[in-house]
Coordinates of C-alpha atoms in Angstrom, one line a residue:
X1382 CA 7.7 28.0 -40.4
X1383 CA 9.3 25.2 -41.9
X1384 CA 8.9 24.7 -45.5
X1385 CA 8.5 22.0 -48.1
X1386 CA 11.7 21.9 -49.1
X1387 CA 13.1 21.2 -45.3
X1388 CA 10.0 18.6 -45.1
X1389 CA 11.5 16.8 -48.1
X1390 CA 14.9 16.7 -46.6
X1391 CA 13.8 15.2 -43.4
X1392 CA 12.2 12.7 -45.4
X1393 CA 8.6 13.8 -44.6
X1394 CA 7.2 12.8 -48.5
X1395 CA 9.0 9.7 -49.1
X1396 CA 8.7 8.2 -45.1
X1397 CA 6.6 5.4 -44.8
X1398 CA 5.6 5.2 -41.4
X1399 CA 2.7 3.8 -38.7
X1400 CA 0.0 5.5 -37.8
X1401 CA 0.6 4.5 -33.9
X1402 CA -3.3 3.5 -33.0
X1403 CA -0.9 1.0 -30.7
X1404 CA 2.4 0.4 -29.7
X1405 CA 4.0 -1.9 -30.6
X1406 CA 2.0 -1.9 -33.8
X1407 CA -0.1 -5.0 -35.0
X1408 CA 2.3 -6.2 -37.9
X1409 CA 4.5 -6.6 -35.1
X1410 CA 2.0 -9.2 -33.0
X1411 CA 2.9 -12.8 -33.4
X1412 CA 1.9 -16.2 -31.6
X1413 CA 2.7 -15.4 -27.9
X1414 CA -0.8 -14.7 -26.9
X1415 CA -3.4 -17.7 -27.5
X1416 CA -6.8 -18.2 -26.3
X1417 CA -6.3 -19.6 -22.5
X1418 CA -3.7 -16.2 -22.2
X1419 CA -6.6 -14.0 -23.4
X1420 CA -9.2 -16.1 -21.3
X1421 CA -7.2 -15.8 -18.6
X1422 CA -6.3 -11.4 -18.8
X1423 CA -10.2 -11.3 -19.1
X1424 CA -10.8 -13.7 -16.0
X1425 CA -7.9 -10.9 -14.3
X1426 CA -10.3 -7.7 -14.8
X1427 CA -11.2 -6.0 -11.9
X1428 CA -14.2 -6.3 -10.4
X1429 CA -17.2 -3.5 -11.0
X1430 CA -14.6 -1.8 -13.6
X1431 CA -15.2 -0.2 -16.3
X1432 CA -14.2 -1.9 -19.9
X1433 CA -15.2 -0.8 -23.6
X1434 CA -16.2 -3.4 -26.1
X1435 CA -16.1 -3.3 -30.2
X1436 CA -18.0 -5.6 -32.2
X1437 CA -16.7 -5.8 -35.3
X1438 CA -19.1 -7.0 -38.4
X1439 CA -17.0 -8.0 -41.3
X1440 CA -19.9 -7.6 -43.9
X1441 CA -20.6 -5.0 -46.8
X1442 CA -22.9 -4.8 -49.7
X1443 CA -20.5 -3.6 -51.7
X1444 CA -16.8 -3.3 -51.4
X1445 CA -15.5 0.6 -52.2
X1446 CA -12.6 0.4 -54.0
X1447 CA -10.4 2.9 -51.6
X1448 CA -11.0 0.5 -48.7
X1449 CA -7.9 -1.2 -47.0
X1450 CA -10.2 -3.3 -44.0
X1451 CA -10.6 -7.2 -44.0
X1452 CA -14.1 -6.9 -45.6
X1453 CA -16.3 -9.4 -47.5
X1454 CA -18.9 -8.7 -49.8
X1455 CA -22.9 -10.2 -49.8
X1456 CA -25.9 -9.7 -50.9
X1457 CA -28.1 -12.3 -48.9
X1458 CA -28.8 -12.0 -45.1
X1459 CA -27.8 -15.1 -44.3
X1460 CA -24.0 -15.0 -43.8
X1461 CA -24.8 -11.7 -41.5
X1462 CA -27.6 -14.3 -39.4
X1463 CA -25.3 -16.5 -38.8
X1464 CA -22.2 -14.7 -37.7
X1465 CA -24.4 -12.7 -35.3
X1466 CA -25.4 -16.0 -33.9
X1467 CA -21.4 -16.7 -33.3
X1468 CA -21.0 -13.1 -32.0
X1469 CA -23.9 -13.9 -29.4
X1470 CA -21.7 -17.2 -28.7
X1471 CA -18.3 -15.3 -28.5
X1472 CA -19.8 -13.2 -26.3
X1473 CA -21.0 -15.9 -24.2
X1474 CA -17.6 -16.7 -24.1
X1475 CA -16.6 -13.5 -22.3
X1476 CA -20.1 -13.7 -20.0
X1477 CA -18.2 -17.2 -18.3
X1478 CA -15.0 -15.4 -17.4
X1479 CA -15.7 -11.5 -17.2
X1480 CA -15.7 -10.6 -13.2
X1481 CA -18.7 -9.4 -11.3
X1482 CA -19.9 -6.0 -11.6
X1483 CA -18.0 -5.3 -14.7
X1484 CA -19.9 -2.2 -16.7
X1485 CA -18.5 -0.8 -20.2
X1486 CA -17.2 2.6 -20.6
X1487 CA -17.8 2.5 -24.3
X1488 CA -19.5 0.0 -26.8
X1489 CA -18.2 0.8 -30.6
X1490 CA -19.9 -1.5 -33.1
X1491 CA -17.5 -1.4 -36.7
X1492 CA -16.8 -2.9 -39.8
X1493 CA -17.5 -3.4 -42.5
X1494 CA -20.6 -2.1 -42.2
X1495 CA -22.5 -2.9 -38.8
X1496 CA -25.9 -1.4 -40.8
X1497 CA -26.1 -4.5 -42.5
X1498 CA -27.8 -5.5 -39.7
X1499 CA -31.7 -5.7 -39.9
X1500 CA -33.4 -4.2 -37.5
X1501 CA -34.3 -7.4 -35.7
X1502 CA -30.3 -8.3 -35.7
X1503 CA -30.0 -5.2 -34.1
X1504 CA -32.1 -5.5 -31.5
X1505 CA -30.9 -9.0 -30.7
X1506 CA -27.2 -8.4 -30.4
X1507 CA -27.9 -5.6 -28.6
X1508 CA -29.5 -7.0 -26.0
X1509 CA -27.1 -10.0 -25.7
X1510 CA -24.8 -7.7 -25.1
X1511 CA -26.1 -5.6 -22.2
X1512 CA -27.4 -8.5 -20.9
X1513 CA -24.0 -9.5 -20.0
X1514 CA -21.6 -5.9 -20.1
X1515 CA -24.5 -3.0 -19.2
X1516 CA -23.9 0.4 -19.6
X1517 CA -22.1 2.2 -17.1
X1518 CA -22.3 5.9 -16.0
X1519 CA -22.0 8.1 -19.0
X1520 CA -21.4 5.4 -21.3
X1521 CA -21.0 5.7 -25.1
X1522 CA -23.0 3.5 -27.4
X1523 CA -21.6 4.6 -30.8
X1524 CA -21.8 2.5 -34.5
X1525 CA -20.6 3.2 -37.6
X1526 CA -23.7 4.3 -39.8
X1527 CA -23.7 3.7 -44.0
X1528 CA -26.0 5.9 -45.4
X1529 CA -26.6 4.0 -48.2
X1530 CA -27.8 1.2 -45.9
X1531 CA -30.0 2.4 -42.8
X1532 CA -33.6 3.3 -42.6
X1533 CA -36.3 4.5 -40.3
X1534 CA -36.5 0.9 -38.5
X1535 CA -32.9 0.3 -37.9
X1536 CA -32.3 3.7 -36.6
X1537 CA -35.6 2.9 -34.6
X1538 CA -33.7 -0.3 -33.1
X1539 CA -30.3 1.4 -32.6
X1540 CA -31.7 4.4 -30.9
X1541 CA -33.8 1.8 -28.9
X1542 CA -30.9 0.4 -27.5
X1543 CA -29.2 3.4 -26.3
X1544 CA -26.7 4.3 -29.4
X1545 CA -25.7 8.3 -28.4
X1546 CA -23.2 8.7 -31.2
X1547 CA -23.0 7.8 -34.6
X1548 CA -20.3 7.7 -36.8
X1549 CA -20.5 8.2 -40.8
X1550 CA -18.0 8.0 -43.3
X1551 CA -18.3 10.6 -46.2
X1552 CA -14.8 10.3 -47.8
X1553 CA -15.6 13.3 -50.3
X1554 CA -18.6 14.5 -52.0
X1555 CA -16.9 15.1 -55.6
X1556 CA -19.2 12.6 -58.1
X1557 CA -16.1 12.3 -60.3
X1558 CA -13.8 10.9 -57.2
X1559 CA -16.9 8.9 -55.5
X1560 CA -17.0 7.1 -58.8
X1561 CA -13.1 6.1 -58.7
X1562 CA -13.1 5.2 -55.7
X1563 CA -16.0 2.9 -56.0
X1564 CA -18.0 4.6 -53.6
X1565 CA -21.4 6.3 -54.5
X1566 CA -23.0 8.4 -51.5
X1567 CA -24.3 11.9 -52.5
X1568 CA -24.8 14.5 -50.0
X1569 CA -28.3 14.5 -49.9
X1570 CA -28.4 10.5 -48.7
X1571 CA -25.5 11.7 -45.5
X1572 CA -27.8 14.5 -45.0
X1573 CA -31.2 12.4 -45.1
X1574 CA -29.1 9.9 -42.7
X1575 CA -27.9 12.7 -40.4
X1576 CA -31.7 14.0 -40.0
X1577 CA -33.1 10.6 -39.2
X1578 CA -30.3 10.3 -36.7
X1579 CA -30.8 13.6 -35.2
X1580 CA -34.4 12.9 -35.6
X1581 CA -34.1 10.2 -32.5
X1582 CA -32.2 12.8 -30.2
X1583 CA -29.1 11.3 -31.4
X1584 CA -26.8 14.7 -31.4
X1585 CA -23.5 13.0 -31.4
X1586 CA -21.9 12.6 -35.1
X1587 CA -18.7 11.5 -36.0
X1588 CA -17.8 12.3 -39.7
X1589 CA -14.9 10.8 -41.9
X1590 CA -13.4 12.2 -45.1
X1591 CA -10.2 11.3 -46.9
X1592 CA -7.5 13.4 -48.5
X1593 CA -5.2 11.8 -51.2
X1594 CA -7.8 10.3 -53.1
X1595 CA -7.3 10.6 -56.9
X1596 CA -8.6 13.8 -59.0
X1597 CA -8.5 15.7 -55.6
X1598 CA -7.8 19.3 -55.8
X1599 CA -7.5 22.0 -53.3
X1600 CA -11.0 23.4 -55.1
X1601 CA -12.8 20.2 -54.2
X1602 CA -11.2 19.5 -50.8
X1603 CA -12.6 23.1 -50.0
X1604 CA -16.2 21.9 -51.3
X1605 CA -16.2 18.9 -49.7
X1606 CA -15.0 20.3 -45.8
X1607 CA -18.0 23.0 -46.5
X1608 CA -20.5 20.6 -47.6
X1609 CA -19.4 18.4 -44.7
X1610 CA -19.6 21.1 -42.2
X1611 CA -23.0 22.5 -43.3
X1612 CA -24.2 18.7 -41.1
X1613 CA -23.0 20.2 -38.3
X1614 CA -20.6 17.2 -37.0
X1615 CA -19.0 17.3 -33.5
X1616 CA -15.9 15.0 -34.4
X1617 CA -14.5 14.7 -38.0
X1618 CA -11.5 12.3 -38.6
X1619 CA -9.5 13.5 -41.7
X1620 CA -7.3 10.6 -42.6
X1621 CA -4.9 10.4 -45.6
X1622 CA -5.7 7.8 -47.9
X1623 CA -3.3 4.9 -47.9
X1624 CA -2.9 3.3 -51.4
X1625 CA -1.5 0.2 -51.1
X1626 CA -2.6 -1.8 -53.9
X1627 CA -0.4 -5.0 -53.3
X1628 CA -2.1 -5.4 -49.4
X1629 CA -5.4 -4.2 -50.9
X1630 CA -6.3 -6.1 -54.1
X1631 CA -9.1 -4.3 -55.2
X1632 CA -7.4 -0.7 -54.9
X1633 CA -5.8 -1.9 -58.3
X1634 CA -8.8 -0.7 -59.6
X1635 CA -8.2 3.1 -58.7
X1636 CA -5.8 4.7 -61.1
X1637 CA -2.2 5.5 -59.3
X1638 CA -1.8 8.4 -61.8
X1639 CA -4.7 10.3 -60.8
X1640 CA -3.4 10.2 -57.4
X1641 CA -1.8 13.6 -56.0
X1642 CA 1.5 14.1 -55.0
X1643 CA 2.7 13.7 -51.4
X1644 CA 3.6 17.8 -51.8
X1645 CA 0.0 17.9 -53.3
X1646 CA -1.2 15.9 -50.5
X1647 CA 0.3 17.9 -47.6
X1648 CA -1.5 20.9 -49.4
X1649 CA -5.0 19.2 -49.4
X1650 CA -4.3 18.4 -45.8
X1651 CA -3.8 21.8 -45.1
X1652 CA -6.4 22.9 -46.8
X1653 CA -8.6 20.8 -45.1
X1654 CA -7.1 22.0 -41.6
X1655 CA -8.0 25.5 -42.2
X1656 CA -11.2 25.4 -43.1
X1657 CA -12.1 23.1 -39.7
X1658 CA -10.0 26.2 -37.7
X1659 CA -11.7 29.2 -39.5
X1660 CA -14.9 26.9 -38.4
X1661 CA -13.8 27.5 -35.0
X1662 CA -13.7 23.6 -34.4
X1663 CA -10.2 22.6 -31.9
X1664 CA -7.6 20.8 -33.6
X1665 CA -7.3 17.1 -32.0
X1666 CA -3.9 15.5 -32.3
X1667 CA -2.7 15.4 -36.0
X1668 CA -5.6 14.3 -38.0
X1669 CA -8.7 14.7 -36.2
X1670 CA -11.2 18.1 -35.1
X1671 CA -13.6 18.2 -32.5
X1672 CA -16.1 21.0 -31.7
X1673 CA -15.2 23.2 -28.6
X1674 CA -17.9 21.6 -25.8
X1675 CA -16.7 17.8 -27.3
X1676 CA -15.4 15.4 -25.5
X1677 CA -12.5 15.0 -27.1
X1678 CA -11.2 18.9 -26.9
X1679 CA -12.2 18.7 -22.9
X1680 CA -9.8 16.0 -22.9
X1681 CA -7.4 17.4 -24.8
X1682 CA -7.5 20.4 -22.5
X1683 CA -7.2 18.1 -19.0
X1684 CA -4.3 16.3 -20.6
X1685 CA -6.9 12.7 -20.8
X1686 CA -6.4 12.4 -24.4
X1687 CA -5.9 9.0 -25.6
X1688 CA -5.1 6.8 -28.7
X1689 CA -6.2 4.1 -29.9
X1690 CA -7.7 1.2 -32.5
X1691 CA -10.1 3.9 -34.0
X1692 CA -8.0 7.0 -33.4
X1693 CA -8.4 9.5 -30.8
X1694 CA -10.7 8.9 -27.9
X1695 CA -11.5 10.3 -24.2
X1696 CA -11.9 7.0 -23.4
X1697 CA -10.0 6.1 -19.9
X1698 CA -10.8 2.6 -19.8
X1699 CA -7.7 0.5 -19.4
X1700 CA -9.4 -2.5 -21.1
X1701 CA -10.6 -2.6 -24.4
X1702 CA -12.0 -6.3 -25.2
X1703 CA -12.9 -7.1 -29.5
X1704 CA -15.5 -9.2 -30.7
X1705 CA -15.6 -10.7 -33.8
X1706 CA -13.5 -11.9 -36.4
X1707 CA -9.8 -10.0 -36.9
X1708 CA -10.9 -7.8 -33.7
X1709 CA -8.1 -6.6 -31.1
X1710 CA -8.3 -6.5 -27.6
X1711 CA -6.2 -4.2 -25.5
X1712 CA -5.2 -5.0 -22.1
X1713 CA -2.4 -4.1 -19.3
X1714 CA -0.4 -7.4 -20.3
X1715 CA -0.6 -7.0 -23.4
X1716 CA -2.5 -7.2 -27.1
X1717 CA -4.7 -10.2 -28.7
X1718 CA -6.3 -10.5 -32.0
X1719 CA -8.5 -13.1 -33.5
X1720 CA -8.6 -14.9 -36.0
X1721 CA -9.1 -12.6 -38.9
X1722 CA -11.0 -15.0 -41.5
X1723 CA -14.1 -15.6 -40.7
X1724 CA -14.8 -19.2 -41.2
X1725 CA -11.4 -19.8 -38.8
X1726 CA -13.2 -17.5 -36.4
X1727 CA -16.7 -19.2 -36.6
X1728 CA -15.3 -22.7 -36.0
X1729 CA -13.1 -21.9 -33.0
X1730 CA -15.9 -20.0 -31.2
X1731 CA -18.5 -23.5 -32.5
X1732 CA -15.6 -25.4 -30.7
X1733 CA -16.2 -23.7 -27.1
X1734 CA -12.8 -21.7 -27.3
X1735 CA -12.0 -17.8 -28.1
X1736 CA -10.3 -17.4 -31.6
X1737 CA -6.9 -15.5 -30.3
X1738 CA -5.0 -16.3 -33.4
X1739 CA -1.7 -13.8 -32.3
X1740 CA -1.0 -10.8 -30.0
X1741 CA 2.1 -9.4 -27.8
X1742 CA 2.6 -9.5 -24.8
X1743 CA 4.1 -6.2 -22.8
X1744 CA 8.1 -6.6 -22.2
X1745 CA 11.2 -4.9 -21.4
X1746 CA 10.3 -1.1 -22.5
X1747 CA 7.0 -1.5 -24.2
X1748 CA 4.7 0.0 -22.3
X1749 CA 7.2 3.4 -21.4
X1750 CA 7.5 3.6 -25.3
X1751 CA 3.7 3.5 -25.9
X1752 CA 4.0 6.1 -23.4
X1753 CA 6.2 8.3 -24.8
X1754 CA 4.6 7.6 -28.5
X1755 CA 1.1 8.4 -27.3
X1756 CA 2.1 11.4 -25.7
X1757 CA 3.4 12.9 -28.5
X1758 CA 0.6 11.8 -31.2
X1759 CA -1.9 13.4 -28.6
X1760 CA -0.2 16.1 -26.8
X1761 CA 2.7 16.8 -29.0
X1762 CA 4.7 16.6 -26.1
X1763 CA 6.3 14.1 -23.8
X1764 CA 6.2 15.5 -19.8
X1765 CA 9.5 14.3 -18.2
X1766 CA 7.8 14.3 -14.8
X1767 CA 4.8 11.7 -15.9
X1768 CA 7.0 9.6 -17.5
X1769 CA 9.4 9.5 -14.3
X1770 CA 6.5 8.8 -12.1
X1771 CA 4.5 6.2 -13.8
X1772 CA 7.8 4.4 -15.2
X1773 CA 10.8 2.7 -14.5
X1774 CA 13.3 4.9 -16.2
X1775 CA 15.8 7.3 -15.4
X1776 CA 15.9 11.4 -16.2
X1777 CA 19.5 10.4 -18.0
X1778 CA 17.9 7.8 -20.4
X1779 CA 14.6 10.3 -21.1
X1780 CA 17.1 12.9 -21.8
X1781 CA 19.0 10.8 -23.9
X1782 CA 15.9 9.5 -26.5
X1783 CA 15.0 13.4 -26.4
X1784 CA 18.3 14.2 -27.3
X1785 CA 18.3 11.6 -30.3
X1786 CA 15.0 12.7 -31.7
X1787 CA 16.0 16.0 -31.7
X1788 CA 19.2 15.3 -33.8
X1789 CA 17.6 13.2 -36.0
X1790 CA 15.1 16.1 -36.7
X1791 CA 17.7 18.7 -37.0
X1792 CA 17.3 20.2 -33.9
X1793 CA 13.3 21.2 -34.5
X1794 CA 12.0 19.9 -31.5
X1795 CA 12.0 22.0 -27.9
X1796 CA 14.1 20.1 -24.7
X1797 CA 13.4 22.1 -21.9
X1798 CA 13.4 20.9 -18.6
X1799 CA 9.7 20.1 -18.3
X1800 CA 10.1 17.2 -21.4
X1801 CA 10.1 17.3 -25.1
X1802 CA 8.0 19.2 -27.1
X1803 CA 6.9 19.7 -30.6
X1804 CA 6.6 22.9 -31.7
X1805 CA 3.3 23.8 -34.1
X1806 CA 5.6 24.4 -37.3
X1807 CA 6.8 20.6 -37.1
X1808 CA 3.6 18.9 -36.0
X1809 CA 3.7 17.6 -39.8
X1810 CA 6.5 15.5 -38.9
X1811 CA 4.9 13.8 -35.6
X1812 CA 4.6 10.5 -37.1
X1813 CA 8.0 10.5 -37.9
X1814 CA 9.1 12.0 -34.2
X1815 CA 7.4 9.2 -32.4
X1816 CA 8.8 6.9 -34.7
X1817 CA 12.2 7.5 -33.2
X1818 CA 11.0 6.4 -29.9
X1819 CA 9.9 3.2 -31.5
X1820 CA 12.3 0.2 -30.4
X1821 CA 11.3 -2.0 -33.3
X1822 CA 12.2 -3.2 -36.7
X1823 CA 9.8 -0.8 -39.3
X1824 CA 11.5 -2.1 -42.4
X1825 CA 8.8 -5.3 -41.7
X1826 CA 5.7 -4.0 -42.2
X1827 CA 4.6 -2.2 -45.2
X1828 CA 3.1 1.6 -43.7
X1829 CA 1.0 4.0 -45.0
X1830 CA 2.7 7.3 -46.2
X1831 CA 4.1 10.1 -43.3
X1832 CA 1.5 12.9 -44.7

């Protein structure tokens, strides 16, 4: 078992590093990709495939203090009307060049907070967009759910429309933390959500809570993992909050001294972790949990786990097309984002054109080392024989970037002669590992914290 004092001289409390959701990572993107590029990957899908589609709705009622996302605050309907009406346009857009036959693996709607929505909103977008993507064979519908902002109707119009999995953030239930945070949501208002939801044969629920936040303690981690299992969710993301006050004006207002430790928060991670195992739920890559009949621990068992934009996912579509402002689309070629203010957005989609504002596209090693970084975030290992067939590289160079991780790790990590592997004791430090196989210049983009 490796201890904290090896952790802090691999560098494991003072690394700042990315949380891979792609590879290369988006501070990385720059102008390569443009509109007619992205217009023309999407004209270059393959007939009756199968693509996934997020719709991202910038909007909140309030902004929580903890939160990192390109939000914007309001408390009238009317910005929300009319950005649907350029999301119905955008996807208009896509209708003109998406190929016949074309069905979606997943639909994700995000945010901000896509509950803003009234029920008529709802309904409308929803339509708009099955009207031109329809669901495919055991598709996923699934959208990020407020509890402070739903009710019976919008539930009504969600469930109407197919959703099967909803996702709700909880962060943690301590009033004293809620209240520094800048983010107010008792248990009893998740749990009145989580019945409504279940209520419409809804059984899917995703859950999200935070360690790191300030005045956490081992005592109320542990409360707020029970509380949060006594719902019952299938999926839980536990992410580590990133405070990065000079990307994220208004985390300013949450006190940096009653923030815990990067020692303290490796222990609320833990923490956290054990209560999710004793619960008998499967351990998912190195932040999320997944209960035992879940989609997500069936893929993890087949070796189908993936990564990406909003963690880990069982998802095997190869295209993954975002709508709305700042959204990112993933495709073979390559990576596109839109513009991420809204009014730049709004006018480019007015003008007739797609808002691609930046992007990469795939070259020299890039896709093998998304491989290789995948592999290990999911799996915690890197199979030599995959990565042979599927790429064009050589057993010499593989054994070559195993061999360099492994020294830079003092020799923790497994070679053998099926690949590279990470044993359970270092899985702390996977971040770190599959930033070794990362071909890039970090030191440009600011990253969260390595635990």
């Amino acid at each position: 078992m490796i201890v904290k004092p090896q952790l802090a001289k691999l560098g494991l409390f003072d690394a700042k590093v990315p949380r891979y959701t792609s590879y290369p990572t988006a501070p990385h993107f720059c102008n390569d990709v443009g509109a007619d590029m992205f217009g023309d990957w999407i004209s270059g899908i393959k007939p009756g495939s199968a693509i996934s589609l997020y719709i991202h709705v910038p909007f909140c009622r309030r902004l929580c203090w903890f939160c990192a996302c390109r939000t914007q605050g309001t408390q009238t309907d009317n910005p929300v009307i009319a950005y649907v009406d350029v999301l119905k346009a955008e996807l208009d857009l896509l209708a003109a060049r998406l190929p016949e036959g074309v069905v979606l693996s997943r639909l994700h709607w995000g945010g901000g907070t896509p509950t803003l929505l009234n029920a008529q909103l709802m309904r409308e977008l929803a339509q708009h967009i099955l009207g031109i993507v329809p669901m495919g064979p055991d598709a996923e519908f699934s959208v990020e759910i407020d509890p402070n902002e739903i009710d019976e109707a919008r539930l009504d119009a969600l469930a109407d429309a197919g959703m099967n999995r909803a996702s709700i953030g909880v962060q943690d239930f301590d009033d004293e933390i809620q209240k520094t945070i800048g983010r107010i949501q008792s248990y009893d208002t998740t749990r009145d959500a989580i019945d409504m939801i279940r209520a419409r044969g809804i059984a899917s629920l995703n859950a999200d809570i935070l360690y790191g936040l300030p005045h956490q303690t081992k005592a109320r981690m542990t409360e707020s993992v029970q509380k949060l299992l006594s719902l019952g969710p299938d999926r839980v993301a536990l992410y580590g909050y990133a405070h990065v006050p000079w990307m994220a004006k208004r985390q300013q207002l949450i006190p940096s001294d009653a923030l815990p430790t990067p020692e303290q928060r490796l222990e609320l991670f833990d923490t956290a972790r054990r209560l999710f195992l004793w619960d008998n739920y499967a351990e998912i890559g190195i932040d999320h949990f997944a209960t035992q009949d879940d989609g997500l621990t069936h893929a993890l068992r087949a070796g189908r786990l993936k990564r990406n934009f909003q963690g880990y996912t069982d998802d095997q579509a190869n295209v993954l097309i975002g709508v709305g402002a700042s959204s990112i689309s993933r495709f073979p070629q390559g990576y596109a984002q839109n513009a991420p203010a809204t009014s730049a957005h709004t006018k480019a989609i007015r003008d007739g054109q797609f808002s691609t504002s930046r992007g990469h596209l795939f070259k020299g090693q890039d896709i093998l080392r998304a491989r290789l970084i995948e592999a290990l975030m999911c799996d915690f290992k890197i199979d030599t024989a995959e990565i042979l067939r599927d790429h064009d590289v050589s057993a010499a160079e593989l054994d070559e970037m195993y061999h360099a991780a492994n020294a830079s790790f003092d020799g923790m990590l497994q070679i053998t002669e099926t690949g590279l592997f990470i044993p359970p004791e270092a899985r702390a430090l996977t971040r770190m590992i599959a930033r070794s196989f990362d071909a890039y210049d970090l030191s440009k983009a600011g990253h969260s914290s390595a635990i």
